[in-house]
Short mmCIF file of C-alpha atoms and ligand atoms in Angstrom, two decimals:
data_model
loop_
_atom_site.label_atom_id
_atom_site.label_comp_id
_atom_site.label_asym_id
_atom_site.label_seq_id
_atom_site.Cartn_x
_atom_site.Cartn_y
_atom_site.Cartn_z
CA UNK Z 764 40.56 257.09 63.01
CA UNK Z 765 40.21 256.44 59.37
CA UNK Z 766 42.74 258.32 57.26
CA UNK Z 767 40.73 258.47 54.02
CA UNK Z 768 38.25 260.92 55.52
CA UNK Z 769 38.30 264.69 55.61
CA UNK Z 770 41.39 266.44 54.36
CA UNK Z 771 40.36 269.79 55.73
CA UNK Z 772 42.66 270.90 58.48
CA UNK Z 773 41.42 272.96 61.35
CA UNK Z 774 43.55 272.20 64.35
CA UNK Z 775 42.14 273.31 67.77
CA UNK Z 776 44.70 274.74 70.18
CA UNK Z 777 43.46 274.16 73.77
CA UNK Z 778 43.64 276.69 76.67
CA UNK Z 779 45.25 275.64 79.97
CA UNK Z 780 41.61 275.12 81.33
CA UNK Z 781 40.67 272.75 78.57
CA UNK Z 782 44.01 270.86 79.03
CA UNK Z 783 43.20 270.35 82.65
CA UNK Z 784 39.82 268.86 81.67
CA UNK Z 785 41.41 266.49 79.12
CA UNK Z 786 43.83 265.37 81.87
CA UNK Z 787 40.88 264.61 84.13
CA UNK Z 788 39.56 262.25 81.43
CA UNK Z 789 43.00 260.76 80.95
CA UNK Z 790 43.23 259.95 84.67
CA UNK Z 791 40.14 257.77 84.40
CA UNK Z 792 41.74 255.83 81.53
CA UNK Z 793 44.96 255.24 83.47
CA UNK Z 794 42.97 253.73 86.38
CA UNK Z 795 40.81 251.68 83.93
CA UNK Z 796 43.78 250.06 82.26
CA UNK Z 797 44.83 248.52 85.67
CA UNK Z 798 41.38 247.08 86.05
CA UNK Z 799 41.33 245.68 82.50
CA UNK Z 800 44.81 244.26 82.84
CA UNK Z 801 43.80 242.33 85.99
CA UNK Z 802 40.68 241.05 84.24
CA UNK Z 803 42.46 239.88 81.09
CA UNK Z 804 42.14 236.24 81.70
CA UNK Z 805 41.29 233.08 79.89
CA UNK Z 806 37.48 232.40 79.88
CA UNK Z 807 36.39 236.06 79.89
CA UNK Z 808 34.38 237.29 76.98
CA UNK Z 809 35.15 240.56 75.33
CA UNK Z 810 31.59 241.61 76.27
CA UNK Z 811 32.36 241.18 79.93
CA UNK Z 812 35.58 243.22 79.66
CA UNK Z 813 33.73 246.02 77.79
CA UNK Z 814 30.98 245.93 80.57
CA UNK Z 815 33.61 246.27 83.23
CA UNK Z 816 35.07 249.24 81.33
CA UNK Z 817 31.77 250.94 80.75
CA UNK Z 818 30.68 250.56 84.40
CA UNK Z 819 33.96 251.90 85.71
CA UNK Z 820 33.98 254.94 83.44
CA UNK Z 821 30.40 255.88 84.43
CA UNK Z 822 31.23 255.25 88.08
CA UNK Z 823 33.75 258.13 87.75
CA UNK Z 824 31.08 260.45 86.30
CA UNK Z 825 32.31 260.15 82.72
CA UNK Z 826 31.17 258.81 79.42
CA UNK Z 827 32.52 255.89 77.37
CA UNK Z 828 32.47 257.69 74.13
CA UNK Z 829 33.20 254.91 71.74
CA UNK Z 830 29.52 253.95 72.29
CA UNK Z 831 27.48 255.35 69.44
CA UNK Z 832 30.39 257.10 67.83
CA UNK Z 833 29.28 256.96 64.17
CA UNK Z 834 27.07 254.09 65.29
CA UNK Z 835 29.82 251.94 66.92
CA UNK Z 836 28.04 249.62 69.42
CA UNK Z 837 30.61 248.90 72.10
CA UNK Z 838 31.57 250.97 75.17
CA UNK Z 839 35.27 250.39 74.27
CA UNK Z 840 36.84 248.60 71.45
CA UNK Z 841 38.20 245.10 72.28
CA UNK Z 842 40.32 243.55 69.52
CA UNK Z 843 41.80 240.04 69.77
CA UNK Z 844 44.77 238.56 67.87
CA UNK Z 845 44.35 239.32 64.22
CA UNK Z 846 41.82 242.17 64.90
CA UNK Z 847 43.75 245.37 64.49
CA UNK Z 848 41.05 247.92 65.59
CA UNK Z 849 37.35 248.38 66.38
CA UNK Z 850 36.71 244.80 67.60
CA UNK Z 851 33.06 244.76 68.80
CA UNK Z 852 32.63 243.37 72.30
CA UNK Z 853 30.80 240.01 72.08
CA UNK Z 854 29.73 237.29 74.47
CA UNK Z 855 30.87 234.82 71.74
CA UNK Z 856 34.46 236.07 71.73
CA UNK Z 857 36.14 234.29 74.71
CA UNK Z 858 39.73 235.00 75.66
CA UNK Z 859 42.00 231.97 75.82
CA UNK Z 860 45.52 231.47 76.96
CA UNK Z 861 48.01 232.61 74.29
CA UNK Z 862 45.76 235.39 72.84
CA UNK Z 863 46.68 239.00 72.83
CA UNK Z 864 43.87 241.63 73.28
CA UNK Z 865 43.86 245.37 72.81
CA UNK Z 866 41.51 247.80 74.67
CA UNK Z 867 41.00 251.07 72.88
CA UNK Z 868 39.21 253.57 75.11
CA UNK Z 869 37.69 256.99 74.77
CA UNK Z 870 36.59 258.74 77.92
CA UNK Z 871 34.71 262.06 77.92
CA UNK Z 872 34.37 263.99 81.25
CA UNK Z 873 32.81 267.39 81.48
CA UNK Z 874 32.84 267.64 77.73
CA UNK Z 875 36.46 266.81 77.17
CA UNK Z 876 37.89 263.56 75.81
CA UNK Z 877 41.05 261.54 76.19
CA UNK Z 878 41.95 258.50 74.05
CA UNK Z 879 44.27 255.54 74.75
CA UNK Z 880 44.94 251.95 73.95
CA UNK Z 881 46.89 249.09 75.46
CA UNK Z 882 47.50 245.49 74.19
CA UNK Z 883 47.84 242.78 76.89
CA UNK Z 884 48.82 239.11 76.72
CA UNK Z 885 46.23 236.56 77.93
CA UNK Z 886 48.11 234.21 80.25
CA UNK Z 887 51.40 232.89 78.67
CA UNK Z 888 51.84 234.03 75.07
CA UNK Z 889 54.60 233.36 72.48
CA UNK Z 890 57.81 235.29 72.44
CA UNK Z 891 56.78 236.51 69.05
CA UNK Z 892 53.63 238.06 70.48
CA UNK Z 893 55.41 239.64 73.40
CA UNK Z 894 57.98 241.12 71.06
CA UNK Z 895 55.24 242.59 68.87
CA UNK Z 896 53.56 244.18 71.95
CA UNK Z 897 56.83 245.63 73.06
CA UNK Z 898 57.92 247.04 69.69
CA UNK Z 899 54.46 248.64 69.25
CA UNK Z 900 54.78 250.40 72.61
CA UNK Z 901 58.34 251.50 71.83
CA UNK Z 902 57.19 252.81 68.48
CA UNK Z 903 54.84 255.18 70.42
CA UNK Z 904 57.82 256.47 72.47
CA UNK Z 905 59.96 256.86 69.44
CA UNK Z 906 57.25 258.81 67.70
CA UNK Z 907 56.35 260.98 70.71
CA UNK Z 908 59.91 262.21 71.02
CA UNK Z 909 59.31 264.18 67.82
CA UNK Z 910 56.49 266.14 69.58
CA UNK Z 911 57.79 269.59 70.07
CA UNK Z 912 56.86 273.05 68.71
CA UNK Z 913 58.13 273.65 65.17
CA UNK Z 914 58.53 270.01 64.30
CA UNK Z 915 55.91 268.60 61.86
CA UNK Z 916 53.43 265.73 62.17
CA UNK Z 917 55.31 263.95 59.53
CA UNK Z 918 58.30 263.72 61.88
CA UNK Z 919 56.18 261.62 64.17
CA UNK Z 920 54.96 259.42 61.39
CA UNK Z 921 58.41 258.87 59.96
CA UNK Z 922 59.97 257.97 63.36
CA UNK Z 923 57.26 255.34 63.98
CA UNK Z 924 57.60 253.91 60.44
CA UNK Z 925 61.35 253.60 60.58
CA UNK Z 926 61.35 251.98 63.95
CA UNK Z 927 58.64 249.53 63.26
CA UNK Z 928 60.04 248.53 59.89
CA UNK Z 929 63.46 247.84 61.28
CA UNK Z 930 61.86 244.80 62.95
CA UNK Z 931 60.24 243.56 59.69
CA UNK Z 932 56.77 244.43 61.00
CA UNK Z 933 54.29 246.57 59.05
CA UNK Z 934 51.97 249.47 59.60
CA UNK Z 935 48.59 250.10 57.88
CA UNK Z 936 48.21 253.41 56.05
CA UNK Z 937 44.45 253.16 56.43
CA UNK Z 938 44.22 254.13 60.11
CA UNK Z 939 46.28 256.52 62.26
CA UNK Z 940 46.38 258.96 65.08
CA UNK Z 941 44.46 262.31 65.43
CA UNK Z 942 43.83 265.36 67.42
CA UNK Z 943 41.51 264.84 70.35
CA UNK Z 944 39.92 266.81 73.14
CA UNK Z 945 36.86 268.81 72.33
CA UNK Z 946 35.90 266.02 69.84
CA UNK Z 947 36.81 262.39 69.72
CA UNK Z 948 38.56 262.96 66.39
CA UNK Z 949 40.03 266.28 65.46
CA UNK Z 950 42.68 267.45 62.94
CA UNK Z 951 45.42 266.79 62.39
CA UNK Z 952 45.61 263.20 61.10
CA UNK Z 953 48.70 261.53 62.42
CA UNK Z 954 49.61 258.67 60.07
CA UNK Z 955 51.94 255.94 61.30
CA UNK Z 956 53.82 256.19 58.00
CA UNK Z 957 55.16 259.26 56.42
CA UNK Z 958 57.98 261.57 55.40
CA UNK Z 959 59.96 263.83 57.82
CA UNK Z 960 59.50 267.64 57.62
CA UNK Z 961 55.98 267.24 56.13
CA UNK Z 962 52.44 267.94 57.36
CA UNK Z 963 51.16 270.45 59.78
CA UNK Z 964 53.50 272.26 62.24
CA UNK Z 965 53.23 271.17 65.81
CA UNK Z 966 52.15 273.98 68.09
CA UNK Z 967 51.99 274.34 71.92
CA UNK Z 968 48.51 273.55 73.16
CA UNK Z 969 47.65 270.92 70.62
CA UNK Z 970 46.34 267.65 72.11
CA UNK Z 971 47.25 264.60 70.00
CA UNK Z 972 46.40 260.92 70.13
CA UNK Z 973 49.45 259.03 68.78
CA UNK Z 974 48.72 255.37 68.07
CA UNK Z 975 50.94 252.86 66.36
CA UNK Z 976 49.02 249.89 65.02
CA UNK Z 977 51.60 247.19 64.11
CA UNK Z 978 51.09 243.95 62.09
CA UNK Z 979 53.40 240.98 62.56
CA UNK Z 980 52.86 240.19 58.86
CA UNK Z 981 51.60 242.21 55.98
CA UNK Z 982 50.11 245.63 56.30
CA UNK Z 983 46.83 244.87 54.56
CA UNK Z 984 43.66 244.90 56.56
CA UNK Z 985 39.96 244.29 55.83
CA UNK Z 986 36.78 245.46 57.49
CA UNK Z 987 34.29 242.68 58.34
CA UNK Z 988 30.56 242.59 57.48
CA UNK Z 989 29.67 244.17 60.81
CA UNK Z 990 31.21 247.41 59.31
CA UNK Z 991 33.77 247.82 62.19
CA UNK Z 992 35.92 244.84 63.09
CA UNK Z 993 39.23 245.35 61.18
CA UNK Z 994 41.33 242.33 60.71
CA UNK Z 995 44.76 241.63 59.03
CA UNK Z 996 44.24 240.05 55.67
CA UNK Z 997 47.05 237.37 56.29
CA UNK Z 998 45.39 236.39 59.65
CA UNK Z 999 48.58 237.20 61.57
CA UNK Z 1000 48.48 238.96 64.89
CA UNK Z 1001 48.73 242.67 65.39
CA UNK Z 1002 49.19 245.15 68.32
CA UNK Z 1003 48.02 248.61 69.23
CA UNK Z 1004 49.30 251.22 71.66
CA UNK Z 1005 48.07 254.78 72.07
CA UNK Z 1006 48.28 257.79 74.43
CA UNK Z 1007 46.92 261.23 74.38
CA UNK Z 1008 49.70 263.87 74.56
CA UNK Z 1009 49.76 267.65 75.16
CA UNK Z 1010 52.25 269.81 73.31
CA UNK Z 1011 54.14 271.95 75.78
CA UNK Z 1012 56.66 274.87 75.40
CA UNK Z 1013 59.53 272.59 74.60
CA UNK Z 1014 58.05 269.10 74.08
CA UNK Z 1015 55.12 267.07 75.32
CA UNK Z 1016 53.34 265.67 78.32
CA UNK Z 1017 51.72 262.20 78.08
CA UNK Z 1018 48.37 262.39 79.97
CA UNK Z 1019 47.18 258.79 79.76
CA UNK Z 1020 50.27 257.06 81.13
CA UNK Z 1021 50.70 255.78 84.60
CA UNK Z 1022 53.77 257.15 86.53
CA UNK Z 1023 56.63 254.80 86.08
CA UNK Z 1024 55.31 253.10 82.96
N1 MF3 V 586 40.31 255.22 69.91
C1 MF3 V 586 39.78 254.96 68.64
C2 MF3 V 586 40.50 255.91 67.66
O1 MF3 V 586 41.46 256.34 67.90
C3 MF3 V 586 38.37 255.08 68.64
C4 MF3 V 586 37.69 254.18 67.82
S1 MF3 V 586 36.16 254.87 67.20
C5 MF3 V 586 35.03 253.79 67.72
O2 MF3 V 586 40.07 256.34 66.61
F1 MF3 V 586 33.97 254.14 67.24
F2 MF3 V 586 35.28 252.57 67.32
F3 MF3 V 586 34.96 253.79 69.00
CO1 CO V 587 42.55 257.29 68.72
#
């Protein structure tokens, strides 16, 4: 979500019943990623991929909640190569060998929402691209290790920042993670850059979407004329990885991750 928005903090702590419902939404995303991965092939349009996603989500009795979120037109976000976030599915955007593509998915079931994103290679891609995808995923795991009661949100941000910058990659400060569950975007904001021991305290029962967005080149991004598609200014590739996590008594549980991944 956009970090320049509302600064008011009102973090919703979820009950065990609500957490179970958010997990139900998360399970649909886990299965959806398998389907999207299989379908990430040269020649497919981003529109076709979003259609597959929307149909699958609805077949599971859920809602693809990107659609109509603040007017966003797609059922999921599909972002190719130098598009960091909010790529709008299009029949004109056709995947080709060597591309990388991210699928950012919001699923709402019985009123509760989970949020996750994966970036996949299309066919054979460069070592550089594979490494960027890997580091982005690892950045999530480095960040999520900081999720435990009494740590602060800034501990997550700082861990992600230090890790990503150690590879010479960069992170935008214009988008970041967020609370999720009753709403698509809840407090707190979870920037991907920040200082340790700052920000709101982490409390059991919070549900958080942590989402490193990593640029191979410079951190600057621009929003296109469609009002959504956000690209790197330098035209270099970028990667995005996100999971929804629940804060537990002594740490976290990741609810949009397939067992063994
Ligand atoms: N999953 C994205 C996020 O974390 C959702 C994008 S909002 C949309 O903020 F409107 F583009 F769907
Ligand atoms: Co998100």
